[in-house]
Amino acid sequence: GAVVSQHPSWVICKSGTSVKIECRSLDFQATTMFWYRQFPKQSLMLMATSNEGSKATYEQGVEKDKFLINHASLTLSTLTVTSAHPEDSSFYICSARPVTYSSYEQYFGPGTRLTVT
Amino acid sequence: QKEVEQNSGPLSVPEGAIASLNCTYSDRGSQSFFWYRQYSGKSPELIMFIYSNGDKEDGRFTAQLNKASQYVSLLIRDSQPSDSATYLCAVLKAAGNKLTFGGGTRVLVKP
């Protein structure tokens, strides 16, 4: 149980284009999903918290107009990187908290590796 | 002072030995504590969580929580080479619903 998928697992795009990443909870419903970014040999950096049916809450320093988050259902959240630049190249990981969580646990997707050329 | 601190390692342990990882946190009102394992190039995987003082065991893993001293530890018994990974400590603070992660401890289990 508690499986989270991400699509695509890796993507290469050209500078200036937009990329959409999907995060799905496969066997549970999640009112809250989180988006993280991780650079090589660094820890996770929370980008935003997304709640189903409402606007995402972005962490300080994260541009909401550049990283668009939509949480349209209890099993799907999307992150769109708009006008991507090489410095946006990173490992993007989502996580989901089950509706029936017992202690605020959250489960991670496998991640999406974005390379902007 | 970082909110969640871990020794970056690497912590090198021989196969079959006990690996002991520590994590300290600054928010005294923190509620829940999590240990994640992350293999290189992969996303974190939840190992276990704890929210009451004392020990919690799950297979070869034991989490220990001491709220008075503001630390949480993870013991890995009978360490295997497959346990070689980075272990992330995460804390749920008193006010909020998001986890704060430490920088992780890299563990190397040598055959």
PDB file of C-alpha atoms in Angstrom:
ATOM      1  CA  GLY A   1       0.000   0.000   0.000  1.00  0.00           C
ATOM      2  CA  ALA A   2       0.826   3.741  -0.020  1.00  0.00           C
ATOM      3  CA  VAL A   3       2.174   3.858  -3.565  1.00  0.00           C
ATOM      4  CA  VAL A   4       2.834   7.177  -5.259  1.00  0.00           C
ATOM      5  CA  SER A   5       3.717   7.437  -8.932  1.00  0.00           C
ATOM      6  CA  GLN A   6       5.260  10.252 -10.933  1.00  0.00           C
ATOM      7  CA  HIS A   7       5.300  10.823 -14.631  1.00  0.00           C
ATOM      8  CA  PRO A   8       7.561  11.271 -16.436  1.00  0.00           C
ATOM      9  CA  SER A   9      10.495   9.714 -14.602  1.00  0.00           C
ATOM     10  CA  TRP A  10      12.887  11.841 -16.604  1.00  0.00           C
ATOM     11  CA  VAL A  11      12.531  14.621 -19.135  1.00  0.00           C
ATOM     12  CA  ILE A  12      14.841  16.739 -21.250  1.00  0.00           C
ATOM     13  CA  CYS A  13      13.526  20.042 -22.536  1.00  0.00           C
ATOM     14  CA  LYS A  14      14.862  23.122 -24.221  1.00  0.00           C
ATOM     15  CA  SER A  15      15.315  26.405 -22.431  1.00  0.00           C
ATOM     16  CA  GLY A  16      12.160  28.510 -22.528  1.00  0.00           C
ATOM     17  CA  THR A  17       9.712  25.643 -22.793  1.00  0.00           C
ATOM     18  CA  SER A  18       7.344  24.360 -20.116  1.00  0.00           C
ATOM     19  CA  VAL A  19       7.258  20.929 -18.544  1.00  0.00           C
ATOM     20  CA  LYS A  20       4.409  19.281 -16.635  1.00  0.00           C
ATOM     21  CA  ILE A  21       5.041  16.610 -13.995  1.00  0.00           C
ATOM     22  CA  GLU A  22       2.232  14.454 -12.667  1.00  0.00           C
ATOM     23  CA  CYS A  23       2.024  12.957  -9.186  1.00  0.00           C
ATOM     24  CA  ARG A  24      -0.576  10.308  -8.422  1.00  0.00           C
ATOM     25  CA  SER A  25      -1.434   8.408  -5.277  1.00  0.00           C
ATOM     26  CA  LEU A  26      -2.346   4.968  -6.608  1.00  0.00           C
ATOM     27  CA  ASP A  27      -3.942   3.149  -3.710  1.00  0.00           C
ATOM     28  CA  PHE A  28      -5.012   5.901  -1.346  1.00  0.00           C
ATOM     29  CA  GLN A  29      -6.547   9.338  -1.356  1.00  0.00           C
ATOM     30  CA  ALA A  30      -4.428  12.317  -0.433  1.00  0.00           C
ATOM     31  CA  THR A  31      -5.797  15.686   0.589  1.00  0.00           C
ATOM     32  CA  THR A  32      -2.267  17.032   0.856  1.00  0.00           C
ATOM     33  CA  MET A  33       0.617  16.616  -1.539  1.00  0.00           C
ATOM     34  CA  PHE A  34       4.053  18.155  -1.343  1.00  0.00           C
ATOM     35  CA  TRP A  35       6.563  19.075  -4.016  1.00  0.00           C
ATOM     36  CA  TYR A  36      10.286  18.948  -3.336  1.00  0.00           C
ATOM     37  CA  ARG A  37      13.397  19.678  -5.318  1.00  0.00           C
ATOM     38  CA  GLN A  38      16.750  18.058  -4.694  1.00  0.00           C
ATOM     39  CA  PHE A  39      20.082  19.051  -6.158  1.00  0.00           C
ATOM     40  CA  PRO A  40      22.968  16.562  -6.246  1.00  0.00           C
ATOM     41  CA  LYS A  41      24.357  15.688  -2.826  1.00  0.00           C
ATOM     42  CA  GLN A  42      21.925  18.034  -1.101  1.00  0.00           C
ATOM     43  CA  SER A  43      18.900  17.391   1.029  1.00  0.00           C
ATOM     44  CA  LEU A  44      15.294  17.816   0.040  1.00  0.00           C
ATOM     45  CA  MET A  45      13.986  21.327  -0.371  1.00  0.00           C
ATOM     46  CA  LEU A  46      10.249  21.771   0.033  1.00  0.00           C
ATOM     47  CA  MET A  47       8.865  23.903  -2.760  1.00  0.00           C
ATOM     48  CA  ALA A  48       5.152  23.944  -2.008  1.00  0.00           C
ATOM     49  CA  THR A  49       2.285  22.253  -0.237  1.00  0.00           C
ATOM     50  CA  SER A  50      -0.772  21.524  -2.276  1.00  0.00           C
ATOM     51  CA  ASN A  51      -4.243  20.818  -0.927  1.00  0.00           C
ATOM     52  CA  GLU A  52      -7.000  19.358  -3.038  1.00  0.00           C
ATOM     53  CA  GLY A  53      -9.322  22.013  -4.344  1.00  0.00           C
ATOM     54  CA  SER A  54      -7.376  24.990  -3.066  1.00  0.00           C
ATOM     55  CA  LYS A  55      -4.352  27.080  -4.014  1.00  0.00           C
ATOM     56  CA  ALA A  56      -0.923  25.762  -3.220  1.00  0.00           C
ATOM     57  CA  THR A  57       1.175  27.258  -0.454  1.00  0.00           C
ATOM     58  CA  TYR A  58       4.669  28.088  -1.669  1.00  0.00           C
ATOM     59  CA  GLU A  59       7.802  28.205   0.431  1.00  0.00           C
ATOM     60  CA  GLN A  60       9.737  31.423   0.704  1.00  0.00           C
ATOM     61  CA  GLY A  61      11.849  32.052  -2.369  1.00  0.00           C
ATOM     62  CA  VAL A  62       9.875  29.755  -4.663  1.00  0.00           C
ATOM     63  CA  GLU A  63       8.279  31.615  -7.569  1.00  0.00           C
ATOM     64  CA  LYS A  64       4.622  30.672  -7.766  1.00  0.00           C
ATOM     65  CA  ASP A  65       4.334  31.948 -11.344  1.00  0.00           C
ATOM     66  CA  LYS A  66       7.198  29.771 -12.446  1.00  0.00           C
ATOM     67  CA  PHE A  67       6.204  26.591 -10.646  1.00  0.00           C
ATOM     68  CA  LEU A  68       2.487  26.145 -11.195  1.00  0.00           C
ATOM     69  CA  ILE A  69       0.807  23.573  -9.009  1.00  0.00           C
ATOM     70  CA  ASN A  70      -2.642  22.143  -9.510  1.00  0.00           C
ATOM     71  CA  HIS A  71      -4.251  19.638  -7.148  1.00  0.00           C
ATOM     72  CA  ALA A  72      -7.428  18.811  -8.983  1.00  0.00           C
ATOM     73  CA  SER A  73      -8.415  15.592  -7.239  1.00  0.00           C
ATOM     74  CA  LEU A  74      -7.633  13.477  -4.191  1.00  0.00           C
ATOM     75  CA  THR A  75      -5.221  11.384  -6.238  1.00  0.00           C
ATOM     76  CA  LEU A  76      -3.557  13.804  -8.635  1.00  0.00           C
ATOM     77  CA  SER A  77      -1.338  16.853  -8.338  1.00  0.00           C
ATOM     78  CA  THR A  78       0.661  18.430 -11.148  1.00  0.00           C
ATOM     79  CA  LEU A  79       3.691  20.681 -11.177  1.00  0.00           C
ATOM     80  CA  THR A  80       4.362  22.738 -14.283  1.00  0.00           C
ATOM     81  CA  VAL A  81       7.762  24.344 -14.664  1.00  0.00           C
ATOM     82  CA  THR A  82       7.162  27.307 -16.953  1.00  0.00           C
ATOM     83  CA  SER A  83       9.809  28.899 -19.141  1.00  0.00           C
ATOM     84  CA  ALA A  84      12.381  26.439 -17.902  1.00  0.00           C
ATOM     85  CA  HIS A  85      16.036  27.428 -17.702  1.00  0.00           C
ATOM     86  CA  PRO A  86      19.151  25.308 -17.156  1.00  0.00           C
ATOM     87  CA  GLU A  87      19.232  26.277 -13.465  1.00  0.00           C
ATOM     88  CA  ASP A  88      15.851  24.543 -13.083  1.00  0.00           C
ATOM     89  CA  SER A  89      17.521  21.227 -13.874  1.00  0.00           C
ATOM     90  CA  SER A  90      17.020  19.123 -10.781  1.00  0.00           C
ATOM     91  CA  PHE A  91      15.347  16.072  -9.267  1.00  0.00           C
ATOM     92  CA  TYR A  92      11.704  16.881  -8.518  1.00  0.00           C
ATOM     93  CA  ILE A  93       9.948  14.640  -6.025  1.00  0.00           C
ATOM     94  CA  CYS A  94       6.356  14.691  -4.868  1.00  0.00           C
ATOM     95  CA  SER A  95       4.940  13.140  -1.749  1.00  0.00           C
ATOM     96  CA  ALA A  96       1.410  12.479  -0.586  1.00  0.00           C
ATOM     97  CA  ARG A  97      -0.196  12.278   2.823  1.00  0.00           C
ATOM     98  CA  PRO A  98      -3.065   9.795   3.096  1.00  0.00           C
ATOM     99  CA  VAL A  99      -6.451  11.143   4.124  1.00  0.00           C
ATOM    100  CA  THR A 100      -6.446   8.534   6.865  1.00  0.00           C
ATOM    101  CA  TYR A 101      -2.973   9.323   8.147  1.00  0.00           C
ATOM    102  CA  SER A 102      -2.198   8.365  11.716  1.00  0.00           C
ATOM    103  CA  SER A 103       0.766  10.585  12.429  1.00  0.00           C
ATOM    104  CA  TYR A 104       1.234  12.948   9.493  1.00  0.00           C
ATOM    105  CA  GLU A 105       3.295  10.408   7.562  1.00  0.00           C
ATOM    106  CA  GLN A 106       3.825  11.044   3.872  1.00  0.00           C
ATOM    107  CA  TYR A 107       4.947   8.826   1.027  1.00  0.00           C
ATOM    108  CA  PHE A 108       7.219   9.828  -1.796  1.00  0.00           C
ATOM    109  CA  GLY A 109       6.941   9.257  -5.505  1.00  0.00           C
ATOM    110  CA  PRO A 110       9.962   7.974  -7.441  1.00  0.00           C
ATOM    111  CA  GLY A 111      10.931  11.440  -8.633  1.00  0.00           C
ATOM    112  CA  THR A 112      11.320  13.158 -11.976  1.00  0.00           C
ATOM    113  CA  ARG A 113      14.728  14.134 -13.241  1.00  0.00           C
ATOM    114  CA  LEU A 114      14.500  17.323 -15.286  1.00  0.00           C
ATOM    115  CA  THR A 115      17.309  18.452 -17.558  1.00  0.00           C
ATOM    116  CA  VAL A 116      16.969  21.792 -19.315  1.00  0.00           C
ATOM    117  CA  THR A 117      19.323  22.339 -22.241  1.00  0.00           C
TER     118      THR A 117
ATOM    119  CA  GLN B   1      21.252  26.380  14.549  1.00  0.00           C
ATOM    120  CA  LYS B   2      19.509  24.216  11.973  1.00  0.00           C
ATOM    121  CA  GLU B   3      16.018  23.051  12.803  1.00  0.00           C
ATOM    122  CA  VAL B   4      16.918  19.395  12.268  1.00  0.00           C
ATOM    123  CA  GLU B   5      20.548  18.335  12.492  1.00  0.00           C
ATOM    124  CA  GLN B   6      22.233  15.133  11.471  1.00  0.00           C
ATOM    125  CA  ASN B   7      25.854  14.150  11.136  1.00  0.00           C
ATOM    126  CA  SER B   8      26.488  13.936   7.400  1.00  0.00           C
ATOM    127  CA  GLY B   9      28.816  10.949   7.757  1.00  0.00           C
ATOM    128  CA  PRO B  10      29.751   8.725   6.149  1.00  0.00           C
ATOM    129  CA  LEU B  11      29.078   6.298   8.951  1.00  0.00           C
ATOM    130  CA  SER B  12      31.006   3.195   8.121  1.00  0.00           C
ATOM    131  CA  VAL B  13      29.922  -0.051   9.781  1.00  0.00           C
ATOM    132  CA  PRO B  14      30.960  -3.641   9.162  1.00  0.00           C
ATOM    133  CA  GLU B  15      28.371  -6.070   7.913  1.00  0.00           C
ATOM    134  CA  GLY B  16      26.411  -7.580  10.779  1.00  0.00           C
ATOM    135  CA  ALA B  17      27.096  -4.729  13.180  1.00  0.00           C
ATOM    136  CA  ILE B  18      24.686  -2.161  14.575  1.00  0.00           C
ATOM    137  CA  ALA B  19      24.498   1.216  12.872  1.00  0.00           C
ATOM    138  CA  SER B  20      23.455   4.046  15.171  1.00  0.00           C
ATOM    139  CA  LEU B  21      22.185   7.295  13.677  1.00  0.00           C
ATOM    140  CA  ASN B  22      21.292  10.414  15.608  1.00  0.00           C
ATOM    141  CA  CYS B  23      19.139  13.422  14.909  1.00  0.00           C
ATOM    142  CA  THR B  24      18.509  16.514  17.030  1.00  0.00           C
ATOM    143  CA  TYR B  25      15.792  19.087  16.574  1.00  0.00           C
ATOM    144  CA  SER B  26      15.259  22.596  17.829  1.00  0.00           C
ATOM    145  CA  ASP B  27      11.468  22.939  18.148  1.00  0.00           C
ATOM    146  CA  ARG B  28      10.611  21.552  21.570  1.00  0.00           C
ATOM    147  CA  GLY B  29       6.949  21.255  20.630  1.00  0.00           C
ATOM    148  CA  SER B  30       7.588  18.929  17.684  1.00  0.00           C
ATOM    149  CA  GLN B  31       5.012  16.189  17.418  1.00  0.00           C
ATOM    150  CA  SER B  32       6.123  13.371  15.167  1.00  0.00           C
ATOM    151  CA  PHE B  33       9.429  12.084  13.918  1.00  0.00           C
ATOM    152  CA  PHE B  34      10.245  10.136  10.804  1.00  0.00           C
ATOM    153  CA  TRP B  35      13.133   8.199   9.355  1.00  0.00           C
ATOM    154  CA  TYR B  36      13.476   7.881   5.600  1.00  0.00           C
ATOM    155  CA  ARG B  37      16.045   5.936   3.598  1.00  0.00           C
ATOM    156  CA  GLN B  38      17.248   7.319   0.288  1.00  0.00           C
ATOM    157  CA  TYR B  39      19.394   5.376  -2.125  1.00  0.00           C
ATOM    158  CA  SER B  40      21.567   7.368  -4.495  1.00  0.00           C
ATOM    159  CA  GLY B  41      19.495   8.703  -7.375  1.00  0.00           C
ATOM    160  CA  LYS B  42      16.225   7.523  -5.847  1.00  0.00           C
ATOM    161  CA  SER B  43      13.488   9.150  -3.813  1.00  0.00           C
ATOM    162  CA  PRO B  44      13.119   8.733  -0.039  1.00  0.00           C
ATOM    163  CA  GLU B  45      11.383   5.684   1.369  1.00  0.00           C
ATOM    164  CA  LEU B  46       9.632   5.808   4.742  1.00  0.00           C
ATOM    165  CA  ILE B  47      11.212   3.401   7.223  1.00  0.00           C
ATOM    166  CA  MET B  48       9.264   4.251  10.330  1.00  0.00           C
ATOM    167  CA  PHE B  49       7.832   7.027  12.447  1.00  0.00           C
ATOM    168  CA  ILE B  50       7.585   7.602  16.168  1.00  0.00           C
ATOM    169  CA  TYR B  51       5.694  10.106  18.289  1.00  0.00           C
ATOM    170  CA  SER B  52       5.943   8.799  21.857  1.00  0.00           C
ATOM    171  CA  ASN B  53       9.010   8.795  24.067  1.00  0.00           C
ATOM    172  CA  GLY B  54      10.816   5.503  24.152  1.00  0.00           C
ATOM    173  CA  ASP B  55      11.612   2.831  21.604  1.00  0.00           C
ATOM    174  CA  LYS B  56       9.724   1.578  18.605  1.00  0.00           C
ATOM    175  CA  GLU B  57      10.906  -1.528  16.805  1.00  0.00           C
ATOM    176  CA  ASP B  58      10.172  -2.699  13.287  1.00  0.00           C
ATOM    177  CA  GLY B  59      12.209  -5.636  12.071  1.00  0.00           C
ATOM    178  CA  ARG B  60      15.892  -4.722  12.152  1.00  0.00           C
ATOM    179  CA  PHE B  61      15.113  -1.060  12.793  1.00  0.00           C
ATOM    180  CA  THR B  62      14.553   0.613  16.153  1.00  0.00           C
ATOM    181  CA  ALA B  63      13.657   4.261  16.544  1.00  0.00           C
ATOM    182  CA  GLN B  64      14.291   5.925  19.867  1.00  0.00           C
ATOM    183  CA  LEU B  65      12.755   9.222  20.907  1.00  0.00           C
ATOM    184  CA  ASN B  66      13.725  11.440  23.815  1.00  0.00           C
ATOM    185  CA  LYS B  67      11.671  14.615  23.750  1.00  0.00           C
ATOM    186  CA  ALA B  68      13.279  16.070  26.865  1.00  0.00           C
ATOM    187  CA  SER B  69      16.678  15.970  25.183  1.00  0.00           C
ATOM    188  CA  GLN B  70      15.218  16.722  21.744  1.00  0.00           C
ATOM    189  CA  TYR B  71      16.785  13.864  19.900  1.00  0.00           C
ATOM    190  CA  VAL B  72      15.630  10.904  17.933  1.00  0.00           C
ATOM    191  CA  SER B  73      17.830   8.026  16.863  1.00  0.00           C
ATOM    192  CA  LEU B  74      17.670   5.076  14.523  1.00  0.00           C
ATOM    193  CA  LEU B  75      19.397   1.772  15.144  1.00  0.00           C
ATOM    194  CA  ILE B  76      19.930  -0.692  12.331  1.00  0.00           C
ATOM    195  CA  ARG B  77      20.728  -4.158  13.636  1.00  0.00           C
ATOM    196  CA  ASP B  78      22.572  -6.801  11.630  1.00  0.00           C
ATOM    197  CA  SER B  79      23.543  -4.194   9.041  1.00  0.00           C
ATOM    198  CA  GLN B  80      23.647  -5.415   5.455  1.00  0.00           C
ATOM    199  CA  PRO B  81      25.401  -3.934   2.421  1.00  0.00           C
ATOM    200  CA  SER B  82      21.919  -3.178   1.060  1.00  0.00           C
ATOM    201  CA  ASP B  83      21.446  -0.786   4.001  1.00  0.00           C
ATOM    202  CA  SER B  84      24.087   1.495   2.485  1.00  0.00           C
ATOM    203  CA  ALA B  85      22.149   4.677   1.788  1.00  0.00           C
ATOM    204  CA  THR B  86      21.472   8.143   3.129  1.00  0.00           C
ATOM    205  CA  TYR B  87      19.107   8.239   6.074  1.00  0.00           C
ATOM    206  CA  LEU B  88      16.959  11.315   6.473  1.00  0.00           C
ATOM    207  CA  CYS B  89      15.441  12.403   9.740  1.00  0.00           C
ATOM    208  CA  ALA B  90      12.239  14.445   9.445  1.00  0.00           C
ATOM    209  CA  VAL B  91      10.299  16.301  12.098  1.00  0.00           C
ATOM    210  CA  LEU B  92       6.733  17.571  12.226  1.00  0.00           C
ATOM    211  CA  LYS B  93       6.787  20.793  14.180  1.00  0.00           C
ATOM    212  CA  ALA B  94       4.121  21.769  16.674  1.00  0.00           C
ATOM    213  CA  ALA B  95       2.464  24.312  14.400  1.00  0.00           C
ATOM    214  CA  GLY B  96       2.115  23.119  10.856  1.00  0.00           C
ATOM    215  CA  ASN B  97       1.529  20.120   8.678  1.00  0.00           C
ATOM    216  CA  LYS B  98       4.792  19.873   6.785  1.00  0.00           C
ATOM    217  CA  LEU B  99       7.944  17.950   7.597  1.00  0.00           C
ATOM    218  CA  THR B 100      11.318  19.545   8.156  1.00  0.00           C
ATOM    219  CA  PHE B 101      14.172  17.359   6.958  1.00  0.00           C
ATOM    220  CA  GLY B 102      17.699  17.071   8.216  1.00  0.00           C
ATOM    221  CA  GLY B 103      20.585  16.942   5.796  1.00  0.00           C
ATOM    222  CA  GLY B 104      20.876  13.174   6.079  1.00  0.00           C
ATOM    223  CA  THR B 105      23.514  10.727   7.272  1.00  0.00           C
ATOM    224  CA  ARG B 106      25.273   8.593   4.714  1.00  0.00           C
ATOM    225  CA  VAL B 107      25.758   5.019   5.881  1.00  0.00           C
ATOM    226  CA  LEU B 108      28.223   2.604   4.321  1.00  0.00           C
ATOM    227  CA  VAL B 109      28.007  -1.049   5.289  1.00  0.00           C
ATOM    228  CA  LYS B 110      31.160  -2.899   4.354  1.00  0.00           C
ATOM    229  CA  PRO B 111      31.112  -6.656   3.720  1.00  0.00           C
TER     230      PRO B 111
END
